Amino acid sequence: MKTKTTKTLILALIASITAALPAAAQLSDTLIYTPLSINITISETNPATEFVPAFAPVPNLPDQAVLMFESGGTAGNRILSDALWVQAGQLYFESDVNDVLSHFPASIPVVATVTETGNLQDLGILFLSPTGAPAFTPNTLLVASDVEPTPEPSTLALLGIGGAVGAASFLRRRKI
């Protein structure tokens, strides 16, 4: 009887842990630039593909960037997730690899920051033309950044309960 209960608890704990693990292979970013019908999906499974260099010409725009931050954290402790920028008349995009952007030049002025939502966000309207007006018409330059999954509180509670019951069962079994 005890063995059957222990096996059931262990299986429940394994199922809880499996449900709480992030599905990293399913995460991706989407980049859409409508004037050139560009629609790029950037998979998180290959870090080498998380940088999209010079994917569209944007002549006459000054160098500038819009940065995306992960949701959560405090104002001074936000995690940089993605950068979309203009450099020498070309659009560039980079998604972080282990919270690092290795291609984004620090010399590019940042004109706006946004918190990623996981949905398509209109970043084009945040870029500025040389006159200070929005550089792109609405819904021209869209980015959907992956949102790092976190286990729901109920999943964490199940993990805690399962772990406590499993440990108690193991300790009780050792005493006998």
Backbone as JSON, one array per atom type, in Angstrom:
{
  "sequence": "MKTKTTKTLILALIASITAALPAAAQLSDTLIYTPLSINITISETNPATEFVPAFAPVPNLPDQAVLMFESGGTAGNRILSDALWVQAGQLYFESDVNDVLSHFPASIPVVATVTETGNLQDLGILFLSPTGAPAFTPNTLLVASDVEPTPEPSTLALLGIGGAVGAASFLRRRKI",
  "N": [[0.82, -1.19, 0.0], [1.91, 1.26, 0.87], [3.95, 1.57, -1.01], [2.54, 1.87, -3.41], [1.22, 4.3, -2.92], [3.41, 6.01, -2.64], [4.56, 5.82, -5.21], [2.48, 6.96, -6.7], [2.47, 9.57, -5.66], [5.04, 10.41, -6.45], [4.77, 10.3, -9.26], [2.81, 12.27, -9.54], [4.26, 14.5, -8.67], [6.28, 14.62, -10.63], [4.7, 15.13, -12.88], [3.72, 17.67, -12.18], [6.09, 19.18, -12.12], [6.88, 18.96, -14.79], [4.78, 20.33, -16.02], [5.3, 22.87, -15.11], [7.69, 23.64, -16.27], [9.25, 25.88, -18.56], [8.37, 26.17, -21.99], [10.69, 26.42, -23.91], [11.41, 25.95, -26.56], [9.21, 26.69, -27.98], [9.12, 29.4, -27.93], [9.34, 32.5, -29.61], [10.15, 35.36, -31.66], [8.46, 37.86, -33.56], [8.67, 39.76, -36.48], [7.5, 42.36, -38.39], [7.37, 44.19, -41.34], [5.55, 46.15, -43.15], [5.68, 47.79, -45.61], [7.51, 46.46, -47.3], [6.55, 43.93, -47.31], [7.65, 42.2, -45.38], [7.93, 39.54, -43.18], [9.07, 38.09, -40.5], [9.91, 35.32, -38.53], [11.53, 34.62, -35.59], [13.19, 32.11, -34.16], [13.7, 30.85, -30.86], [15.34, 28.73, -30.53], [17.74, 28.68, -31.83], [20.38, 30.52, -31.16], [22.03, 31.95, -32.93], [20.36, 32.98, -34.86], [19.01, 35.09, -33.81], [19.57, 37.66, -34.4], [18.91, 40.09, -36.74], [20.25, 41.45, -39.34], [20.34, 44.56, -41.11], [17.71, 44.48, -42.5], [15.86, 45.98, -43.91], [15.73, 48.84, -46.0], [15.74, 52.21, -44.89], [15.86, 55.04, -45.89], [17.16, 58.3, -45.18], [16.51, 58.42, -42.49], [17.51, 59.22, -39.2], [20.08, 57.68, -37.12], [18.8, 55.63, -34.59], [17.04, 54.06, -31.82], [14.62, 51.68, -30.55], [13.9, 50.15, -27.59], [13.01, 47.04, -26.09], [11.72, 45.76, -23.09], [11.59, 43.09, -20.7], [8.56, 42.16, -19.02], [7.68, 42.99, -15.66], [9.76, 43.25, -12.7], [11.59, 46.07, -11.32], [11.63, 49.62, -11.97], [14.34, 50.41, -12.22], [15.52, 48.0, -12.56], [14.98, 46.47, -14.84], [14.86, 43.94, -17.39], [16.57, 43.92, -20.36], [15.27, 43.01, -23.44], [14.87, 43.06, -26.28], [16.01, 44.79, -29.25], [15.3, 47.22, -31.64], [16.46, 48.93, -34.33], [17.64, 51.81, -36.23], [20.3, 52.17, -38.39], [22.65, 53.79, -40.24], [20.78, 54.14, -42.34], [19.43, 51.69, -42.49], [17.26, 49.1, -41.21], [17.56, 47.23, -38.22], [17.35, 44.32, -36.12], [17.43, 42.76, -32.95], [17.18, 40.06, -30.72], [17.49, 39.15, -27.31], [20.08, 36.95, -26.13], [20.34, 34.93, -23.56], [19.82, 37.16, -21.92], [21.44, 39.14, -23.05], [22.4, 41.53, -25.46], [24.29, 41.29, -28.17], [24.91, 42.52, -30.57], [23.79, 45.04, -30.76], [24.6, 48.39, -31.09], [25.95, 50.48, -28.64], [26.2, 53.15, -29.08], [24.05, 54.11, -30.49], [21.35, 56.31, -30.32], [18.68, 56.03, -28.01], [15.28, 56.29, -28.54], [12.88, 55.51, -27.49], [11.35, 53.31, -25.05], [9.75, 50.21, -24.41], [7.53, 47.92, -22.77], [7.51, 44.51, -23.26], [4.76, 42.61, -24.5], [4.09, 40.21, -25.59], [2.36, 40.17, -27.62], [1.72, 41.54, -30.95], [3.3, 44.63, -31.3], [3.2, 48.05, -32.11], [5.95, 49.43, -33.07], [7.0, 51.14, -34.89], [5.79, 53.69, -34.87], [7.13, 54.93, -32.87], [9.62, 55.69, -33.69], [11.52, 58.48, -34.94], [11.29, 61.0, -37.43], [13.58, 63.16, -39.28], [12.45, 65.65, -38.76], [11.24, 65.35, -36.36], [8.73, 64.27, -36.27], [6.57, 61.31, -36.22], [8.24, 58.57, -37.72], [7.22, 56.43, -39.16], [4.14, 55.33, -40.55], [1.17, 54.36, -38.7], [0.98, 50.89, -37.77], [2.96, 49.88, -39.47], [5.51, 48.98, -38.8], [5.96, 46.35, -36.92], [6.4, 44.45, -33.91], [6.48, 41.4, -32.21], [7.38, 40.25, -29.25], [8.74, 37.47, -27.55], [7.4, 36.38, -24.46], [8.78, 35.62, -21.45], [7.9, 32.62, -19.99], [6.36, 32.03, -16.84], [5.83, 29.9, -14.07], [2.48, 29.35, -12.97], [1.0, 30.55, -9.88], [-0.54, 28.5, -8.69], [0.58, 26.2, -9.75], [3.13, 26.33, -8.66], [2.4, 26.0, -5.98], [1.41, 23.38, -6.04], [3.79, 22.07, -6.65], [5.24, 22.57, -4.32], [3.64, 21.32, -2.32], [3.61, 18.69, -3.29], [6.35, 18.12, -3.16], [6.82, 18.34, -0.38], [5.13, 16.33, 0.66], [6.24, 14.12, -0.62], [8.86, 14.14, 0.47], [8.27, 13.78, 3.19], [7.1, 11.26, 3.11], [9.27, 9.76, 2.21], [11.11, 10.11, 4.35], [9.66, 8.98, 6.45], [9.49, 6.38, 5.6], [12.14, 5.6, 5.74], [12.56, 5.45, 8.47], [11.26, 3.18, 9.28]],
  "CA": [[0.0, 0.0, 0.0], [2.78, 2.42, 0.95], [4.68, 1.67, -2.27], [1.61, 2.39, -4.4], [1.01, 5.72, -2.6], [4.66, 6.71, -2.94], [4.67, 5.91, -6.66], [1.48, 7.93, -7.15], [2.96, 10.91, -5.3], [6.18, 10.71, -7.31], [4.24, 10.6, -10.59], [2.15, 13.58, -9.46], [5.31, 15.51, -8.58], [6.9, 14.71, -11.95], [3.74, 15.82, -13.76], [3.69, 19.08, -11.79], [7.34, 19.81, -12.57], [6.82, 19.03, -16.25], [3.84, 21.4, -16.38], [5.86, 24.17, -14.73], [8.86, 23.98, -17.05], [8.94, 26.69, -19.73], [8.53, 25.53, -23.29], [11.61, 27.34, -24.58], [11.44, 25.71, -28.0], [8.05, 27.31, -28.61], [9.23, 30.84, -27.88], [9.88, 33.14, -30.8], [9.82, 36.76, -31.9], [7.95, 38.11, -34.9], [9.04, 41.08, -36.98], [6.72, 42.64, -39.6], [7.57, 45.51, -41.96], [4.55, 46.04, -44.21], [5.98, 48.34, -46.94], [8.24, 45.5, -48.12], [5.95, 42.61, -47.04], [8.59, 41.38, -44.61], [7.35, 38.89, -42.01], [10.14, 37.21, -40.05], [9.77, 34.67, -37.23], [12.85, 34.33, -35.08], [13.06, 31.05, -33.17], [14.61, 30.91, -29.71], [16.12, 27.49, -30.44], [19.05, 28.88, -32.43], [20.81, 31.87, -30.81], [22.66, 32.64, -34.05], [19.35, 33.6, -35.72], [18.27, 36.11, -33.07], [20.02, 38.95, -34.9], [18.48, 40.28, -38.12], [20.97, 42.65, -39.78], [19.99, 45.33, -42.31], [16.64, 43.77, -43.19], [15.05, 46.87, -44.74], [16.27, 50.19, -46.11], [14.91, 53.33, -44.44], [16.72, 56.19, -46.18], [16.9, 59.62, -44.59], [16.2, 58.38, -41.06], [18.71, 59.25, -38.36], [20.31, 56.51, -36.27], [17.98, 55.65, -33.37], [16.62, 52.72, -31.4], [13.54, 51.43, -29.61], [14.26, 48.97, -26.81], [11.92, 46.32, -25.43], [12.11, 45.16, -21.82], [10.69, 42.06, -20.17], [7.63, 42.67, -18.03], [8.08, 42.7, -14.29], [10.94, 43.95, -12.22], [11.4, 47.46, -10.94], [12.04, 50.56, -13.03], [15.78, 50.4, -12.38], [16.0, 46.63, -12.64], [14.29, 45.76, -15.92], [15.75, 43.13, -18.22], [16.51, 44.25, -21.77], [14.9, 41.81, -24.19], [15.02, 43.21, -27.72], [16.32, 46.12, -29.77], [14.98, 47.49, -33.04], [17.14, 50.2, -34.53], [18.05, 52.32, -37.54], [21.72, 52.49, -38.43], [23.11, 54.07, -41.61], [19.69, 53.98, -43.29], [18.93, 50.31, -42.51], [16.64, 48.6, -39.98], [18.17, 46.06, -37.59], [16.62, 43.8, -34.97], [18.11, 41.72, -32.19], [16.56, 39.54, -29.51], [18.55, 38.78, -26.38], [20.51, 35.58, -25.88], [20.71, 34.93, -22.13], [19.7, 38.55, -21.44], [22.51, 39.97, -23.6], [22.34, 41.91, -26.87], [25.7, 41.38, -28.54], [25.1, 43.27, -31.8], [23.24, 46.4, -30.65], [25.66, 49.36, -30.76], [25.6, 51.38, -27.53], [26.27, 54.54, -29.54], [22.78, 54.47, -31.13], [20.46, 56.94, -29.33], [17.39, 55.36, -27.74], [14.18, 57.27, -28.58], [11.73, 55.02, -26.73], [11.41, 51.97, -24.49], [8.44, 49.63, -24.18], [7.49, 46.62, -22.09], [6.96, 43.51, -24.18], [3.48, 42.03, -24.09], [3.9, 38.92, -26.24], [1.52, 40.43, -28.8], [2.3, 42.51, -31.87], [3.33, 46.0, -30.81], [3.57, 48.98, -33.16], [7.14, 50.18, -32.67], [7.3, 52.12, -35.94], [5.31, 55.04, -34.52], [8.02, 55.49, -31.86], [10.79, 56.24, -34.37], [11.32, 59.88, -35.3], [11.86, 61.51, -38.67], [14.47, 64.28, -39.0], [11.68, 66.8, -38.28], [10.69, 65.04, -35.05], [7.43, 63.62, -36.44], [6.73, 59.86, -36.33], [8.92, 58.17, -38.97], [6.44, 55.42, -39.86], [2.7, 55.4, -40.32], [0.76, 53.28, -37.8], [0.91, 49.5, -38.24], [3.94, 49.66, -40.53], [6.65, 48.26, -38.25], [5.4, 45.66, -35.75], [7.24, 43.42, -33.29], [5.92, 40.61, -31.1], [8.49, 39.65, -28.54], [8.34, 36.39, -26.66], [7.32, 36.69, -23.05], [9.31, 34.48, -20.71], [6.84, 32.03, -19.18], [6.61, 31.74, -15.43], [4.78, 29.0, -13.58], [1.39, 29.99, -12.24], [1.11, 30.29, -8.45], [-1.13, 27.21, -8.33], [1.56, 25.18, -10.11], [4.16, 26.37, -7.63], [1.83, 25.42, -4.76], [1.4, 21.93, -6.25], [5.17, 21.59, -6.52], [5.6, 22.61, -2.9], [2.89, 20.28, -1.61], [4.12, 17.4, -3.76], [7.69, 17.93, -2.61], [6.71, 18.12, 1.06], [4.54, 15.0, 0.88], [7.23, 13.14, -1.05], [9.94, 14.11, 1.45], [7.74, 13.18, 4.42], [6.94, 9.84, 2.84], [10.62, 9.16, 2.16], [11.68, 10.09, 5.69], [8.88, 8.04, 7.23], [9.84, 5.06, 5.11], [13.49, 5.3, 6.22], [12.5, 5.15, 9.91], [10.69, 1.83, 9.51]],
  "C": [[0.87, 1.26, 0.0], [3.51, 2.64, -0.37], [3.8, 2.28, -3.35], [1.38, 3.89, -4.18], [2.24, 6.53, -2.96], [4.82, 6.88, -4.45], [3.7, 6.94, -7.23], [1.94, 9.35, -6.86], [4.14, 11.32, -6.17], [5.72, 11.06, -8.72], [3.55, 11.95, -10.61], [3.17, 14.7, -9.41], [5.99, 15.7, -9.93], [5.98, 15.44, -12.92], [3.68, 17.3, -13.45], [4.93, 19.81, -12.28], [7.33, 19.98, -14.08], [5.9, 20.16, -16.69], [4.42, 22.77, -16.1], [7.05, 24.58, -15.57], [8.48, 24.83, -18.25], [9.21, 25.91, -21.01], [9.4, 26.42, -24.17], [11.6, 27.16, -26.09], [10.27, 26.38, -28.7], [8.14, 28.83, -28.63], [9.82, 31.36, -29.18], [9.46, 34.6, -30.82], [9.31, 36.87, -33.33], [8.24, 39.56, -35.26], [8.3, 41.29, -38.31], [7.01, 44.06, -40.06], [6.72, 45.52, -43.22], [4.93, 46.67, -45.55], [6.72, 47.37, -47.87], [7.72, 44.07, -47.94], [6.92, 41.66, -46.33], [7.86, 40.85, -43.38], [8.33, 37.82, -41.57], [9.77, 36.64, -38.68], [11.15, 34.21, -36.8], [12.71, 33.32, -33.94], [14.09, 31.22, -32.07], [15.52, 29.69, -29.64], [17.51, 27.65, -31.03], [19.52, 30.31, -32.16], [21.43, 32.64, -31.96], [21.64, 33.37, -34.91], [18.59, 34.72, -35.01], [18.74, 37.52, -33.4], [19.64, 39.03, -36.37], [19.12, 41.56, -38.62], [20.39, 43.24, -41.05], [18.89, 44.67, -43.14], [15.75, 44.66, -44.05], [15.69, 48.26, -44.81], [15.25, 51.23, -45.62], [15.73, 54.61, -44.63], [16.22, 57.45, -45.48], [16.46, 59.58, -43.13], [17.49, 58.43, -40.26], [18.85, 57.96, -37.55], [19.52, 56.68, -34.98], [17.5, 54.26, -33.06], [15.39, 52.78, -30.51], [13.9, 50.12, -28.92], [13.03, 48.37, -26.16], [12.47, 45.65, -24.18], [11.1, 44.1, -21.42], [9.77, 42.7, -19.14], [8.1, 42.26, -16.65], [9.34, 43.45, -13.91], [10.61, 45.38, -11.85], [11.93, 48.35, -12.05], [13.55, 50.52, -13.25], [16.36, 49.02, -12.58], [15.26, 45.83, -13.71], [15.3, 45.03, -16.79], [15.51, 43.49, -19.68], [16.28, 42.98, -22.57], [15.22, 41.92, -25.68], [15.39, 44.65, -28.08], [15.95, 46.15, -31.25], [15.6, 48.85, -33.31], [17.4, 50.51, -36.0], [19.52, 52.66, -37.42], [22.13, 52.63, -39.89], [22.02, 53.76, -42.64], [19.13, 52.57, -43.43], [18.29, 49.97, -41.17], [17.36, 47.33, -39.53], [17.28, 45.62, -36.44], [17.48, 42.75, -34.28], [17.3, 41.36, -30.95], [17.68, 39.04, -28.61], [18.84, 37.28, -26.4], [21.05, 35.6, -24.46], [20.8, 36.35, -21.58], [20.81, 39.47, -21.93], [22.22, 40.26, -25.07], [23.78, 42.14, -27.31], [25.96, 42.22, -29.79], [24.62, 44.73, -31.72], [24.34, 47.38, -30.24], [25.19, 50.36, -29.69], [25.59, 52.84, -27.96], [24.97, 55.02, -30.2], [21.86, 55.1, -30.08], [19.12, 56.21, -29.22], [16.3, 56.43, -27.68], [12.97, 56.82, -27.78], [12.04, 53.64, -26.16], [9.97, 51.51, -24.26], [8.6, 48.32, -23.41], [6.84, 45.63, -23.04], [5.69, 42.89, -23.6], [3.29, 40.61, -24.62], [3.03, 39.03, -27.47], [2.25, 41.38, -29.74], [2.18, 43.91, -31.29], [3.84, 46.9, -31.93], [4.74, 49.84, -32.68], [7.5, 51.26, -33.68], [6.91, 53.54, -35.57], [6.21, 55.7, -33.46], [9.3, 56.07, -32.46], [10.48, 57.65, -34.86], [12.0, 60.22, -36.63], [12.81, 62.65, -38.32], [13.74, 65.53, -38.47], [11.1, 66.58, -36.89], [9.31, 64.4, -35.09], [7.64, 62.1, -36.45], [7.28, 59.46, -37.7], [8.1, 57.2, -39.8], [4.96, 55.65, -39.58], [2.3, 54.24, -39.4], [0.66, 51.93, -38.51], [1.83, 49.2, -39.42], [5.09, 48.78, -40.06], [6.23, 47.66, -36.91], [6.36, 44.59, -35.24], [6.42, 42.72, -32.21], [7.1, 39.9, -30.47], [7.97, 38.56, -27.62], [8.34, 36.87, -25.22], [7.78, 35.46, -22.31], [8.22, 33.91, -19.82], [7.28, 31.84, -17.73], [5.51, 30.81, -14.95], [3.71, 29.78, -12.83], [1.53, 29.68, -10.76], [0.54, 28.93, -8.04], [-0.18, 26.07, -8.66], [2.68, 25.14, -9.08], [3.66, 25.76, -6.32], [1.8, 23.9, -4.87], [2.8, 21.35, -6.1], [5.59, 21.54, -5.06], [4.92, 21.51, -2.12], [3.42, 18.9, -1.99], [5.5, 17.1, -3.19], [7.66, 17.63, -1.13], [6.17, 16.73, 1.36], [5.55, 13.91, 0.5], [8.37, 13.02, -0.05], [9.48, 13.45, 2.75], [7.59, 11.67, 4.25], [8.28, 9.12, 2.84], [11.22, 9.05, 3.55], [10.97, 9.07, 6.57], [9.26, 6.6, 6.87], [11.22, 4.65, 5.63], [13.5, 4.9, 7.69], [12.05, 3.72, 10.17], [11.68, 0.75, 9.21]]
}
